[in-house]
Amino acid sequence: MKILLVYPEYPDTFWSFKYALKFISKKAAYPPLGLITVASMLPPYWETKLVDMNIEKLKMEDILWADYVFLSAMSTQIQSALHVIDRCKALLTPVVAGGPLFTADPEKFDRVDHLVLNEAEITLPPFLKDLENGHAKHVYSTNEFANVEQSPAPDYSLVKLNQYSSKCIQFSRGCPFNCEFCDITALLGHKCRIKTSDQIIFEIQNLYDLGWRGEIFFVDDNFIGNKKILKEAMLPALQLWMKEHKYPFHFTTEASINLSDDPELMQLMIDAGFLSVFVGIETPEEVSLEECNKVQNKNRDLISSVKTIQTAGMEVLGGFIIGFDSDTPGIFRQQIDFIQKSGIISAMIGLLNAPTKSQLYKRLNAEGRILEKWSGDNTSNAMNFVPKMDKKLLDKGYQEVIRGVYGGKAFYERVKSFLIDFNPGMKNKNKVSLRKIMAFIRSIFIIGIFDSNRKYYWRLFFWSIFNRRDLFPMAITYAIYGYHYRKSYAKIF
């Protein structure tokens, strides 16, 4: 059996890093972890080939070569996924689809030959058995959750490693919280199911043996969902491996804000090589946090919590949402002020949307407020429901927030205020490499000469040389990030 694994193209969004990747001659940020994990579950005597459309084109001969096309995607990849399905149907190559996009909205994909939904550890084996016996069904689904200790290591041999800026692995699935706008608990459950330390060490050793050096992203929705295991087993094992191998990697992940309450855990993460963490801040408004059931963010000084993580030595990336029912026109200035004061360089700011499997969708649907299915891009001005605030006012305010956070002066001031006191826990992030030198040279020409915000670039350039020379590479990196973010929000600027 010949299996073509296809990962659809991402649109130009905040997290695509499309414009930043050009500075380091990379085509995509991360390889398709789900697909290469599925590849490890296929019979070893089957032939497999991977086409990630974010780094290469899907050719007609690839589709014709395959007996089946295996397709996986996130919600934001829906348009590309539909195009792939059309091409496969036109060439009479059957499609097998799974992953978050198809699990969340299977009714959209009647034209897919076989939908293997939920977690592949459970639904893929019966499909493969039926396929080999010649009577595969249209839909395979389950209400159970997989034991991730039995999940195989992803097959990174299929990946063109040099085309990506980072690699990714997964330690846990699930989240103990239940934010109304999030569909993670519906898809992956409340209980944090975790891999063993041996599994994680095996996976990073595999990447090391393949020659990778640099960033690895732990894709967990909440990395600290099981603090006890992290502290007692996984992080100590990871720290030991990193020390023995002279720290070839640095890590980033996602975690809830209560990470700031645990100095021991933060130090263990830093010692193991973590240098940044994405945190869902959402809103500085307590009433809106109550509305969306963001209990972990309530009754705390959120800026102080962010600063605590930064002071420990990790950069904080943040997620912010506008459009809660309780939001007033004052929220726009509140969001700008919060982001500027917190020193969060990378702030993903989106209008509220309701994923199909979320509690928010159920509530709004019962209220008759759902307009259409979600596109998956929470940084566009689209909403799939009728907001309480006038939509024109909401759109105008959203644009004000983007300009107030990513306008040249505001962005570079935020970078400077962050760098003044920041001391990264992992020092080797700033090691010089040819890739960084080339990115630096390109930044001089692209941002320092041709960009409309060049004067702010040069101010940061010389300020960092004279005041924080040790963080000069970080300053240039953030200038490149700012360039990408402004390009991503180009319709607003």
XYZ file of C-alpha atoms in Angstrom:
493
model
C 0.000 0.000 0.000
C 1.287 3.474 -0.925
C 0.247 6.234 1.470
C 0.691 9.942 0.759
C 0.542 12.046 3.926
C -0.566 15.600 3.069
C -0.505 18.652 5.321
C -2.503 21.597 3.874
C -1.188 25.115 3.613
C -1.608 27.652 6.392
C -3.004 31.048 5.423
C -0.947 34.125 6.191
C -1.667 34.528 9.896
C -0.012 35.698 13.103
C 1.435 32.261 13.907
C 2.536 31.379 10.376
C 5.646 33.561 10.850
C 5.703 33.772 7.058
C 7.519 37.105 6.873
C 9.944 36.371 9.726
C 10.961 32.994 8.270
C 12.315 34.647 5.150
C 15.048 36.272 7.226
C 16.444 32.840 8.151
C 15.681 31.139 4.802
C 13.137 28.738 6.285
C 9.773 27.879 4.739
C 7.687 26.900 7.765
C 7.828 27.095 11.533
C 6.860 23.530 12.491
C 6.496 20.149 10.756
C 3.142 18.292 10.930
C 3.532 16.379 14.191
C 0.168 14.614 13.950
C 0.818 13.194 10.500
C 4.299 11.920 11.254
C 2.934 10.273 14.421
C 0.238 8.584 12.336
C 2.978 7.450 9.949
C 4.542 5.513 12.828
C 1.245 3.647 13.319
C 1.050 2.349 9.754
C 2.193 -1.173 8.817
C 5.979 -1.114 8.302
C 5.644 -2.794 4.912
C 3.565 0.112 3.528
C 5.292 2.867 1.565
C 4.857 6.391 2.949
C 5.636 9.834 1.610
C 4.996 13.236 3.220
C 4.047 16.441 1.413
C 3.811 19.505 3.637
C 2.251 22.137 1.415
C 3.784 24.851 3.574
C 7.236 23.980 2.227
C 6.499 22.356 -1.164
C 3.776 22.028 -3.772
C 1.449 19.047 -3.937
C 2.010 17.610 -7.396
C -0.421 15.627 -9.491
C 2.080 12.777 -9.758
C 2.223 12.572 -5.938
C -1.524 12.020 -5.782
C -1.472 9.517 -8.651
C 1.374 7.614 -6.953
C -0.712 7.034 -3.819
C -3.281 4.338 -3.126
C -4.644 6.617 -0.402
C -4.075 10.221 0.638
C -4.001 10.736 4.413
C -4.993 14.317 5.235
C -4.757 16.096 8.592
C -5.330 19.775 9.392
C -6.064 22.460 11.953
C -9.174 24.641 11.627
C -7.318 27.524 10.017
C -6.214 25.239 7.149
C -9.752 24.498 5.970
C -9.607 26.210 2.575
C -6.406 24.452 1.586
C -7.775 21.136 2.900
C -10.925 21.466 0.782
C -8.776 22.180 -2.271
C -6.703 19.049 -1.624
C -9.864 16.956 -1.323
C -11.132 18.337 -4.648
C -7.859 17.478 -6.384
C -7.813 13.949 -5.002
C -11.438 13.318 -5.978
C -10.743 14.567 -9.512
C -7.884 12.064 -9.800
C -9.937 9.251 -8.186
C -7.523 8.868 -5.254
C -9.429 8.099 -2.036
C -8.911 10.411 0.942
C -8.576 9.447 4.609
C -8.916 12.482 6.898
C -8.420 13.078 10.612
C -7.174 15.631 13.092
C -8.750 18.690 14.781
C -10.406 20.187 11.679
C -12.265 17.019 10.730
C -13.045 15.929 14.293
C -14.595 19.310 15.117
C -16.782 19.539 11.996
C -17.093 16.125 10.288
C -20.377 17.089 8.608
C -18.463 19.500 6.366
C -16.560 16.663 4.745
C -19.023 14.207 3.250
C -16.794 13.984 0.173
C -13.968 12.471 2.211
C -13.931 8.705 1.721
C -12.949 7.806 5.289
C -13.051 10.035 8.381
C -10.796 8.709 11.146
C -11.717 11.061 13.976
C -10.652 11.775 17.555
C -7.341 10.259 18.675
C -5.630 8.025 16.126
C -4.283 5.641 18.775
C -7.886 4.439 19.185
C -9.601 4.950 15.815
C -6.789 4.249 13.344
C -6.137 0.542 14.143
C -9.723 -0.622 13.399
C -9.722 1.441 10.213
C -6.446 -0.117 9.063
C -7.759 -3.580 9.825
C -10.969 -2.952 7.880
C -9.019 -1.366 5.025
C -6.782 -4.403 4.619
C -9.874 -6.646 4.716
C -11.602 -4.589 2.034
C -14.561 -3.185 3.974
C -13.484 0.140 5.510
C -16.343 2.304 6.840
C -16.935 5.999 6.207
C -16.542 7.175 9.823
C -14.452 5.948 12.745
C -14.923 7.820 16.022
C -14.780 7.287 19.765
C -15.699 8.934 23.049
C -12.679 7.402 24.763
C -9.296 9.001 25.284
C -6.032 7.331 24.363
C -3.305 6.146 26.692
C -0.462 8.301 25.373
C 2.098 6.012 26.993
C 1.283 3.715 24.069
C 1.641 6.477 21.470
C 4.558 5.886 19.102
C 7.357 8.361 18.514
C 6.778 10.533 15.431
C 8.593 9.422 12.284
C 10.873 12.405 11.716
C 12.683 10.568 8.929
C 9.863 11.721 6.628
C 10.547 15.394 7.385
C 12.834 17.756 5.510
C 14.370 19.067 8.713
C 16.264 21.981 7.181
C 13.066 23.605 5.893
C 11.692 24.326 9.391
C 12.744 26.830 12.021
C 11.680 24.568 14.882
C 10.626 21.015 15.681
C 7.850 19.827 17.950
C 7.017 17.004 20.329
C 4.140 16.343 22.714
C 4.355 15.485 26.391
C 0.692 15.615 27.422
C -2.865 15.912 26.133
C -5.838 17.494 27.856
C -6.305 20.474 30.173
C -7.656 20.654 33.745
C -9.460 23.928 33.024
C -12.657 24.529 31.066
C -12.592 27.965 29.430
C -15.889 28.583 27.645
C -14.355 29.602 24.302
C -11.952 26.638 24.109
C -12.650 23.210 22.589
C -9.599 21.408 24.007
C -11.445 19.668 26.829
C -14.163 18.522 24.419
C -11.556 17.089 22.038
C -8.928 15.863 24.509
C -10.536 15.813 27.955
C -9.922 17.365 31.376
C -7.410 14.822 32.598
C -3.826 15.503 31.542
C -2.623 12.256 30.021
C 1.145 12.179 29.928
C 3.961 10.319 28.227
C 6.736 8.767 30.270
C 10.074 10.495 30.690
C 11.650 7.683 28.671
C 9.334 8.465 25.737
C 10.314 12.142 25.766
C 14.028 11.392 26.023
C 13.708 8.891 23.161
C 12.035 11.524 20.964
C 14.566 14.273 21.611
C 17.423 11.793 21.202
C 15.966 10.875 17.815
C 15.942 14.537 16.767
C 19.503 14.912 18.059
C 20.658 11.862 16.088
C 19.031 13.260 12.944
C 21.216 16.337 13.334
C 18.719 18.860 14.634
C 19.957 21.667 16.885
C 17.881 24.618 18.048
C 14.270 25.116 19.143
C 11.819 22.376 20.060
C 8.193 23.286 20.782
C 6.277 21.199 23.320
C 2.829 21.443 21.737
C 0.886 20.632 24.919
C -2.174 22.800 25.440
C -1.159 23.148 29.074
C 2.330 21.839 29.755
C 1.956 22.193 33.550
C -1.310 20.250 33.791
C 0.444 17.623 35.946
C 3.013 19.510 38.013
C 3.914 16.528 40.197
C 5.182 14.385 37.312
C 6.950 17.367 35.754
C 8.839 18.135 38.948
C 9.638 14.603 40.045
C 10.346 12.858 36.744
C 10.179 14.545 33.364
C 12.028 17.826 33.917
C 14.882 16.268 35.950
C 15.340 13.643 33.213
C 15.281 16.318 30.516
C 17.755 18.493 32.419
C 20.173 15.563 32.806
C 19.981 14.727 29.083
C 20.528 18.358 28.110
C 23.563 18.660 30.364
C 25.087 15.442 29.028
C 24.601 16.656 25.433
C 25.858 20.218 26.084
C 22.448 21.890 25.667
C 21.797 21.415 21.932
C 18.155 22.498 22.198
C 16.028 25.180 23.741
C 12.344 24.679 24.440
C 9.111 26.639 24.323
C 5.596 25.592 25.306
C 2.127 26.692 26.457
C 1.062 26.939 30.085
C -1.561 28.504 32.290
C -0.802 31.646 34.298
C -0.592 29.714 37.587
C 2.925 28.735 36.486
C 3.890 32.052 38.094
C 2.794 30.705 41.486
C 5.416 27.950 41.462
C 9.044 29.194 41.640
C 10.378 25.628 41.869
C 8.637 24.575 38.663
C 9.791 27.674 36.790
C 13.399 27.041 37.838
C 13.187 23.383 36.801
C 11.873 24.415 33.385
C 14.674 26.946 32.950
C 17.312 24.442 34.056
C 15.949 21.992 31.484
C 16.223 24.556 28.693
C 12.872 26.352 28.493
C 13.226 29.973 27.455
C 9.665 31.009 26.580
C 6.072 30.124 27.351
C 2.757 31.102 25.747
C 0.094 32.081 28.295
C -3.576 32.732 27.641
C -4.158 36.115 29.298
C -7.352 36.839 27.293
C -8.467 40.016 29.069
C -7.570 42.279 32.010
C -11.313 42.623 32.802
C -12.313 40.491 35.798
C -15.976 40.391 34.720
C -14.991 39.009 31.311
C -12.790 36.363 32.926
C -15.811 35.360 34.987
C -17.961 35.242 31.861
C -15.641 32.858 30.003
C -14.858 30.726 33.071
C -11.145 31.573 32.985
C -10.867 30.689 36.668
C -7.074 30.385 36.687
C -6.736 34.072 35.702
C -9.218 35.478 38.214
C -8.438 37.281 41.449
C -4.801 37.949 40.628
C -2.610 40.766 39.394
C -2.049 39.483 35.876
C 0.750 41.920 35.069
C 2.562 40.894 38.245
C 2.139 37.227 37.284
C 3.631 37.890 33.845
C 6.512 39.828 35.364
C 7.197 36.964 37.786
C 7.702 34.525 34.905
C 9.843 37.046 33.040
C 11.956 37.738 36.122
C 12.514 33.997 36.537
C 14.137 34.034 33.079
C 11.456 33.009 30.592
C 9.877 35.198 27.959
C 6.065 35.311 28.022
C 4.039 35.241 24.823
C 0.383 36.075 25.339
C -3.059 35.445 23.906
C -5.700 38.187 24.110
C -9.383 38.191 23.162
C -11.790 41.048 22.422
C -15.534 40.647 21.993
C -16.847 39.145 25.225
C -20.476 39.978 25.997
C -19.360 42.005 29.011
C -16.787 44.033 27.051
C -17.391 47.782 26.887
C -15.676 50.338 24.592
C -13.163 50.877 27.388
C -11.673 47.430 26.757
C -9.672 48.627 23.772
C -7.520 51.024 25.766
C -7.298 48.498 28.628
C -5.850 45.845 26.314
C -3.293 48.259 24.851
C -2.200 49.457 28.283
C -1.950 45.930 29.652
C 0.194 44.643 26.799
C 2.490 47.660 26.900
C 2.949 47.484 30.665
C 3.423 43.708 30.738
C 6.260 43.742 28.206
C 4.711 40.884 26.224
C 6.421 41.221 22.838
C 4.368 38.620 20.965
C 0.729 39.319 21.767
C -1.791 37.368 19.706
C -4.889 39.590 19.717
C -8.069 38.193 18.236
C -11.795 38.764 18.142
C -13.774 36.148 20.033
C -14.999 33.172 18.014
C -16.828 30.019 19.031
C -15.291 26.690 17.903
C -17.994 24.133 17.193
C -17.120 21.848 20.106
C -16.804 24.658 22.671
C -19.265 25.483 25.454
C -19.443 28.999 24.019
C -20.780 27.633 20.738
C -23.474 25.664 22.579
C -24.556 28.745 24.547
C -24.600 31.104 21.574
C -26.351 28.548 19.391
C -29.084 28.189 22.023
C -29.395 31.985 22.029
C -29.742 32.032 18.224
C -26.569 34.108 17.782
C -24.395 31.773 15.686
C -23.831 33.119 12.186
C -21.526 30.655 10.477
C -18.795 28.132 11.098
C -15.452 29.401 12.350
C -12.673 29.946 9.803
C -10.068 29.115 12.436
C -8.224 32.419 12.054
C -8.743 34.330 15.287
C -6.601 37.263 14.138
C -8.893 38.339 11.305
C -11.872 40.631 11.949
C -14.366 37.806 11.359
C -16.699 36.521 14.070
C -19.037 33.553 13.784
C -21.674 34.974 16.105
C -23.554 38.216 16.780
C -21.654 40.126 19.509
C -23.353 42.228 22.171
C -21.276 45.282 21.230
C -22.054 46.935 17.890
C -19.923 45.065 15.324
C -18.702 48.231 13.602
C -17.594 49.660 16.946
C -15.943 46.345 17.789
C -14.074 46.233 14.470
C -12.906 49.822 14.872
C -11.758 49.197 18.434
C -9.963 45.994 17.437
C -8.035 47.871 14.786
C -7.129 50.527 17.357
C -5.701 47.828 19.608
C -3.592 46.330 16.811
C -2.203 49.737 15.851
C -1.682 50.602 19.522
C 0.346 47.446 20.116
C 2.143 46.875 16.801
C 2.592 50.414 15.544
C 6.310 51.127 15.232
C 6.745 53.419 18.216
C 4.617 51.350 20.610
C 6.169 48.025 19.601
C 9.791 49.156 19.847
C 9.150 50.886 23.172
C 7.728 47.614 24.483
C 10.750 45.672 23.287
C 13.089 48.137 24.952
C 11.199 48.112 28.266
C 11.272 44.301 28.257
C 14.990 44.050 27.489
C 16.035 46.583 30.140
C 15.645 44.094 32.996
C 15.339 40.699 31.293
C 17.952 38.066 32.065
C 17.263 34.854 30.125
C 17.636 31.732 32.221
C 19.176 29.863 29.298
C 22.163 31.814 28.002
C 22.996 29.961 24.793
C 19.987 31.388 22.950
C 22.224 34.265 21.944
C 25.065 32.152 20.507
C 26.141 33.441 17.112
C 25.475 31.261 14.061
C 25.643 31.773 10.305
C 21.857 31.709 10.150
C 21.623 34.509 12.707
C 24.298 36.527 10.944
C 22.356 36.293 7.663
C 19.122 37.241 9.426
C 20.885 40.234 10.952
C 22.205 41.414 7.573
C 18.770 41.016 5.981
C 17.173 42.953 8.841
C 19.479 45.915 8.144
C 18.318 46.096 4.546
C 14.658 45.053 4.844
C 13.768 46.848 8.091
C 16.606 49.305 8.603
C 16.508 50.765 5.085
C 13.236 49.989 3.323
C 10.676 49.658 6.138
C 8.615 52.675 7.178
C 9.536 52.002 10.828
C 13.275 52.076 10.173
C 13.954 54.939 12.583
C 12.644 52.830 15.475
C 14.770 49.898 14.306
C 17.923 52.004 14.478
C 17.005 53.440 17.855
C 16.652 49.917 19.251
C 19.798 48.838 17.401
C 22.042 51.423 19.056
C 20.252 51.374 22.412
C 20.833 47.629 22.753
C 24.501 47.897 21.708
C 25.219 50.533 24.344
C 22.893 49.273 27.094
C 22.242 45.512 26.658
C 24.899 44.246 24.281
C 24.403 40.730 25.673
C 20.814 40.807 24.392
C 21.559 42.432 21.037
C 20.619 39.235 19.085
C 17.277 39.173 20.918
C 16.666 42.825 20.030
C 17.173 42.097 16.327
C 14.996 38.992 16.567
C 12.168 41.038 18.070
C 12.560 43.673 15.350
C 12.035 40.882 12.814
C 9.005 39.629 14.744
C 7.528 43.121 14.725
C 8.023 43.320 10.975
C 6.157 40.021 10.564
C 3.297 41.040 12.850
C 2.763 44.328 11.013
C 2.763 42.469 7.694
C 0.271 39.942 9.076
C -2.013 42.779 10.168
C -1.319 44.732 6.940
C -5.015 45.433 6.290
C -5.166 47.335 9.568
C -2.027 49.445 9.141
